[in-house]
JSON list of C-alpha atoms in Angstrom, two decimals:
[
{"chain": "A", "resi": 161, "resn": "MET", "atom": "CA", "xyz": [101.83, 36.41, 95.61]},
{"chain": "A", "resi": 162, "resn": "GLU", "atom": "CA", "xyz": [98.06, 35.96, 95.62]},
{"chain": "A", "resi": 163, "resn": "ARG", "atom": "CA", "xyz": [98.29, 34.73, 99.23]},
{"chain": "A", "resi": 164, "resn": "PHE", "atom": "CA", "xyz": [99.89, 38.02, 100.23]},
{"chain": "A", "resi": 165, "resn": "ILE", "atom": "CA", "xyz": [97.40, 40.14, 98.34]},
{"chain": "A", "resi": 166, "resn": "ASP", "atom": "CA", "xyz": [94.42, 38.35, 99.93]},
{"chain": "A", "resi": 167, "resn": "SER", "atom": "CA", "xyz": [95.76, 38.13, 103.50]},
{"chain": "A", "resi": 168, "resn": "PRO", "atom": "CA", "xyz": [94.88, 40.79, 106.08]},
{"chain": "A", "resi": 169, "resn": "ASN", "atom": "CA", "xyz": [98.26, 40.08, 107.76]},
{"chain": "A", "resi": 170, "resn": "ALA", "atom": "CA", "xyz": [100.38, 40.61, 104.65]},
{"chain": "A", "resi": 171, "resn": "ARG", "atom": "CA", "xyz": [101.26, 43.45, 102.33]},
{"chain": "A", "resi": 172, "resn": "VAL", "atom": "CA", "xyz": [102.73, 43.76, 98.88]},
{"chain": "A", "resi": 173, "resn": "TYR", "atom": "CA", "xyz": [104.74, 46.92, 98.18]},
{"chain": "A", "resi": 174, "resn": "VAL", "atom": "CA", "xyz": [105.19, 47.89, 94.53]},
{"chain": "A", "resi": 175, "resn": "ALA", "atom": "CA", "xyz": [107.61, 50.43, 93.09]},
{"chain": "A", "resi": 176, "resn": "GLU", "atom": "CA", "xyz": [106.76, 52.12, 89.80]},
{"chain": "A", "resi": 177, "resn": "VAL", "atom": "CA", "xyz": [108.86, 54.21, 87.44]},
{"chain": "A", "resi": 178, "resn": "ASP", "atom": "CA", "xyz": [107.03, 56.08, 84.68]},
{"chain": "A", "resi": 179, "resn": "GLY", "atom": "CA", "xyz": [103.97, 53.92, 85.19]},
{"chain": "A", "resi": 180, "resn": "LYS", "atom": "CA", "xyz": [105.90, 50.63, 84.91]},
{"chain": "A", "resi": 181, "resn": "ILE", "atom": "CA", "xyz": [106.46, 48.17, 87.73]},
{"chain": "A", "resi": 182, "resn": "ALA", "atom": "CA", "xyz": [110.13, 48.40, 88.72]},
{"chain": "A", "resi": 183, "resn": "GLY", "atom": "CA", "xyz": [110.07, 46.08, 91.72]},
{"chain": "A", "resi": 184, "resn": "TYR", "atom": "CA", "xyz": [108.17, 44.62, 94.63]},
{"chain": "A", "resi": 185, "resn": "ARG", "atom": "CA", "xyz": [108.52, 43.42, 98.22]},
{"chain": "A", "resi": 186, "resn": "MET", "atom": "CA", "xyz": [106.20, 41.33, 100.37]},
{"chain": "A", "resi": 187, "resn": "ALA", "atom": "CA", "xyz": [105.86, 41.36, 104.15]},
{"chain": "A", "resi": 188, "resn": "GLU", "atom": "CA", "xyz": [103.80, 39.22, 106.50]},
{"chain": "A", "resi": 189, "resn": "ARG", "atom": "CA", "xyz": [102.93, 39.79, 110.16]},
{"chain": "A", "resi": 190, "resn": "ALA", "atom": "CA", "xyz": [102.38, 37.02, 112.71]},
{"chain": "A", "resi": 191, "resn": "GLY", "atom": "CA", "xyz": [101.89, 38.53, 116.15]},
{"chain": "A", "resi": 192, "resn": "THR", "atom": "CA", "xyz": [105.05, 40.44, 117.03]},
{"chain": "A", "resi": 193, "resn": "GLN", "atom": "CA", "xyz": [107.01, 38.95, 114.15]},
{"chain": "A", "resi": 194, "resn": "LEU", "atom": "CA", "xyz": [107.33, 40.62, 110.75]},
{"chain": "A", "resi": 195, "resn": "MET", "atom": "CA", "xyz": [108.74, 38.37, 108.02]},
{"chain": "A", "resi": 196, "resn": "LEU", "atom": "CA", "xyz": [110.06, 40.09, 104.91]},
{"chain": "A", "resi": 197, "resn": "HIS", "atom": "CA", "xyz": [109.69, 38.12, 101.67]},
{"chain": "A", "resi": 198, "resn": "GLY", "atom": "CA", "xyz": [110.55, 38.43, 98.01]},
{"chain": "A", "resi": 199, "resn": "LEU", "atom": "CA", "xyz": [112.40, 41.66, 97.34]},
{"chain": "A", "resi": 200, "resn": "PHE", "atom": "CA", "xyz": [112.83, 42.05, 93.57]},
{"chain": "A", "resi": 201, "resn": "VAL", "atom": "CA", "xyz": [113.98, 44.98, 91.43]},
{"chain": "A", "resi": 202, "resn": "ASP", "atom": "CA", "xyz": [113.96, 44.73, 87.63]},
{"chain": "A", "resi": 203, "resn": "ALA", "atom": "CA", "xyz": [117.54, 44.93, 86.31]},
{"chain": "A", "resi": 204, "resn": "ARG", "atom": "CA", "xyz": [116.65, 48.04, 84.26]},
{"chain": "A", "resi": 205, "resn": "TYR", "atom": "CA", "xyz": [115.94, 49.95, 87.47]},
{"chain": "A", "resi": 206, "resn": "ARG", "atom": "CA", "xyz": [118.75, 48.77, 89.74]},
{"chain": "A", "resi": 207, "resn": "GLY", "atom": "CA", "xyz": [121.06, 51.37, 91.23]},
{"chain": "A", "resi": 208, "resn": "MET", "atom": "CA", "xyz": [118.25, 53.93, 91.59]},
{"chain": "A", "resi": 209, "resn": "GLY", "atom": "CA", "xyz": [117.54, 53.32, 95.30]},
{"chain": "A", "resi": 210, "resn": "ILE", "atom": "CA", "xyz": [114.38, 51.33, 94.58]},
{"chain": "A", "resi": 211, "resn": "GLY", "atom": "CA", "xyz": [115.65, 48.23, 96.40]},
{"chain": "A", "resi": 212, "resn": "ARG", "atom": "CA", "xyz": [116.46, 50.21, 99.54]},
{"chain": "A", "resi": 213, "resn": "GLU", "atom": "CA", "xyz": [113.07, 51.96, 99.40]},
{"chain": "A", "resi": 214, "resn": "LEU", "atom": "CA", "xyz": [111.23, 48.65, 99.02]},
{"chain": "A", "resi": 215, "resn": "PHE", "atom": "CA", "xyz": [113.32, 47.15, 101.80]},
{"chain": "A", "resi": 216, "resn": "THR", "atom": "CA", "xyz": [112.71, 49.97, 104.29]},
{"chain": "A", "resi": 217, "resn": "LYS", "atom": "CA", "xyz": [109.03, 50.64, 103.50]},
{"chain": "A", "resi": 218, "resn": "PRO", "atom": "CA", "xyz": [107.69, 47.69, 105.57]},
{"chain": "A", "resi": 219, "resn": "LEU", "atom": "CA", "xyz": [110.02, 48.64, 108.44]},
{"chain": "A", "resi": 220, "resn": "ALA", "atom": "CA", "xyz": [107.82, 51.70, 109.02]},
{"chain": "A", "resi": 221, "resn": "ASP", "atom": "CA", "xyz": [105.18, 49.27, 110.40]},
{"chain": "A", "resi": 222, "resn": "VAL", "atom": "CA", "xyz": [107.52, 47.80, 113.03]},
{"chain": "A", "resi": 223, "resn": "LEU", "atom": "CA", "xyz": [106.28, 48.29, 116.58]},
{"chain": "A", "resi": 224, "resn": "PRO", "atom": "CA", "xyz": [108.32, 48.29, 119.80]},
{"chain": "A", "resi": 225, "resn": "GLY", "atom": "CA", "xyz": [109.03, 44.67, 120.75]},
{"chain": "A", "resi": 226, "resn": "ASP", "atom": "CA", "xyz": [108.64, 43.36, 117.19]},
{"chain": "A", "resi": 227, "resn": "THR", "atom": "CA", "xyz": [111.16, 41.01, 115.61]},
{"chain": "A", "resi": 228, "resn": "VAL", "atom": "CA", "xyz": [111.84, 41.40, 111.90]},
{"chain": "A", "resi": 229, "resn": "LEU", "atom": "CA", "xyz": [113.10, 38.35, 110.00]},
{"chain": "A", "resi": 230, "resn": "LEU", "atom": "CA", "xyz": [114.25, 37.72, 106.45]},
{"chain": "A", "resi": 231, "resn": "THR", "atom": "CA", "xyz": [116.30, 35.21, 104.51]},
{"chain": "A", "resi": 232, "resn": "VAL", "atom": "CA", "xyz": [118.95, 35.80, 101.89]},
{"chain": "A", "resi": 233, "resn": "LEU", "atom": "CA", "xyz": [121.16, 33.53, 99.86]},
{"chain": "A", "resi": 234, "resn": "ARG", "atom": "CA", "xyz": [124.76, 33.59, 101.05]},
{"chain": "A", "resi": 235, "resn": "GLY", "atom": "CA", "xyz": [125.99, 34.45, 97.56]},
{"chain": "A", "resi": 236, "resn": "ASN", "atom": "CA", "xyz": [123.81, 37.56, 97.31]},
{"chain": "A", "resi": 237, "resn": "ALA", "atom": "CA", "xyz": [126.43, 39.96, 98.66]},
{"chain": "A", "resi": 238, "resn": "HIS", "atom": "CA", "xyz": [124.62, 43.06, 97.37]},
{"chain": "A", "resi": 239, "resn": "ALA", "atom": "CA", "xyz": [121.44, 42.24, 99.31]},
{"chain": "A", "resi": 240, "resn": "ARG", "atom": "CA", "xyz": [123.42, 41.25, 102.41]},
{"chain": "A", "resi": 241, "resn": "ARG", "atom": "CA", "xyz": [125.20, 44.62, 102.44]},
{"chain": "A", "resi": 242, "resn": "LEU", "atom": "CA", "xyz": [121.85, 46.40, 102.21]},
{"chain": "A", "resi": 243, "resn": "TYR", "atom": "CA", "xyz": [120.32, 44.36, 105.04]},
{"chain": "A", "resi": 244, "resn": "GLU", "atom": "CA", "xyz": [123.36, 44.71, 107.28]},
{"chain": "A", "resi": 245, "resn": "SER", "atom": "CA", "xyz": [123.46, 48.48, 106.65]},
{"chain": "A", "resi": 246, "resn": "GLU", "atom": "CA", "xyz": [119.96, 48.59, 108.14]},
{"chain": "A", "resi": 247, "resn": "GLY", "atom": "CA", "xyz": [121.07, 46.77, 111.31]},
{"chain": "A", "resi": 248, "resn": "PHE", "atom": "CA", "xyz": [120.20, 43.16, 110.48]},
{"chain": "A", "resi": 249, "resn": "VAL", "atom": "CA", "xyz": [122.51, 40.40, 111.71]},
{"chain": "A", "resi": 250, "resn": "VAL", "atom": "CA", "xyz": [122.86, 36.77, 110.65]},
{"chain": "A", "resi": 251, "resn": "THR", "atom": "CA", "xyz": [121.27, 34.41, 113.17]},
{"chain": "A", "resi": 252, "resn": "ARG", "atom": "CA", "xyz": [121.35, 31.11, 111.25]},
{"chain": "A", "resi": 253, "resn": "GLU", "atom": "CA", "xyz": [122.79, 29.56, 108.10]},
{"chain": "A", "resi": 254, "resn": "SER", "atom": "CA", "xyz": [121.48, 26.44, 106.39]},
{"chain": "A", "resi": 255, "resn": "PRO", "atom": "CA", "xyz": [121.51, 24.74, 102.98]},
{"chain": "A", "resi": 256, "resn": "ARG", "atom": "CA", "xyz": [118.39, 25.12, 100.85]},
{"chain": "A", "resi": 257, "resn": "THR", "atom": "CA", "xyz": [117.24, 24.24, 97.37]},
{"chain": "A", "resi": 258, "resn": "PHE", "atom": "CA", "xyz": [116.33, 27.42, 95.50]},
{"chain": "A", "resi": 259, "resn": "TYR", "atom": "CA", "xyz": [114.82, 26.91, 92.04]},
{"chain": "A", "resi": 260, "resn": "GLY", "atom": "CA", "xyz": [116.61, 23.56, 91.80]},
{"chain": "A", "resi": 261, "resn": "ALA", "atom": "CA", "xyz": [120.05, 24.76, 92.90]},
{"chain": "A", "resi": 262, "resn": "GLU", "atom": "CA", "xyz": [121.56, 23.99, 96.31]},
{"chain": "A", "resi": 263, "resn": "GLN", "atom": "CA", "xyz": [122.30, 27.33, 98.03]},
{"chain": "A", "resi": 264, "resn": "ASP", "atom": "CA", "xyz": [123.28, 28.43, 101.51]},
{"chain": "A", "resi": 265, "resn": "GLU", "atom": "CA", "xyz": [120.46, 30.43, 103.06]},
{"chain": "A", "resi": 266, "resn": "MET", "atom": "CA", "xyz": [121.05, 32.93, 105.84]},
{"chain": "A", "resi": 267, "resn": "MET", "atom": "CA", "xyz": [118.39, 34.06, 108.32]},
{"chain": "A", "resi": 268, "resn": "LEU", "atom": "CA", "xyz": [118.78, 37.67, 109.43]},
{"chain": "A", "resi": 269, "resn": "LYS", "atom": "CA", "xyz": [117.08, 39.36, 112.32]},
{"chain": "A", "resi": 270, "resn": "LYS", "atom": "CA", "xyz": [116.61, 42.85, 113.71]}
]
C-alpha cells in the first residue's frame, strides 16, 4: 500500500464510519489506463453501500478514451455482480495463486 500512497499516479480511497476505517480501494493510472486494485470492506460494515462507494469513487477520474481494468477471483460472485452492474465485462480468465491457493482470476474491462 505504501507504493500507492507515495506514487503521484496512484490513489488510496478510504471509507470511515464513526471515525473507524471501514474499507479501502486503490487505483493506479498509467497513461489512458486506470487499474483498480484492492477493494476491501471490513465484514462489520458490509451491506451498507461502502463497497459500491469505494468502487465507483475512482471512476469519477475516468477521462474519455480511458480504459479501466480490474481483476476478481471467479469465486467472488458478490464482487462480480457489483462490477458487472457498473458495466464491466470479463475479457480474460486465467489461473493464479492467491495467498497460496490456486484460484481462477478474471480480468474485467470497461
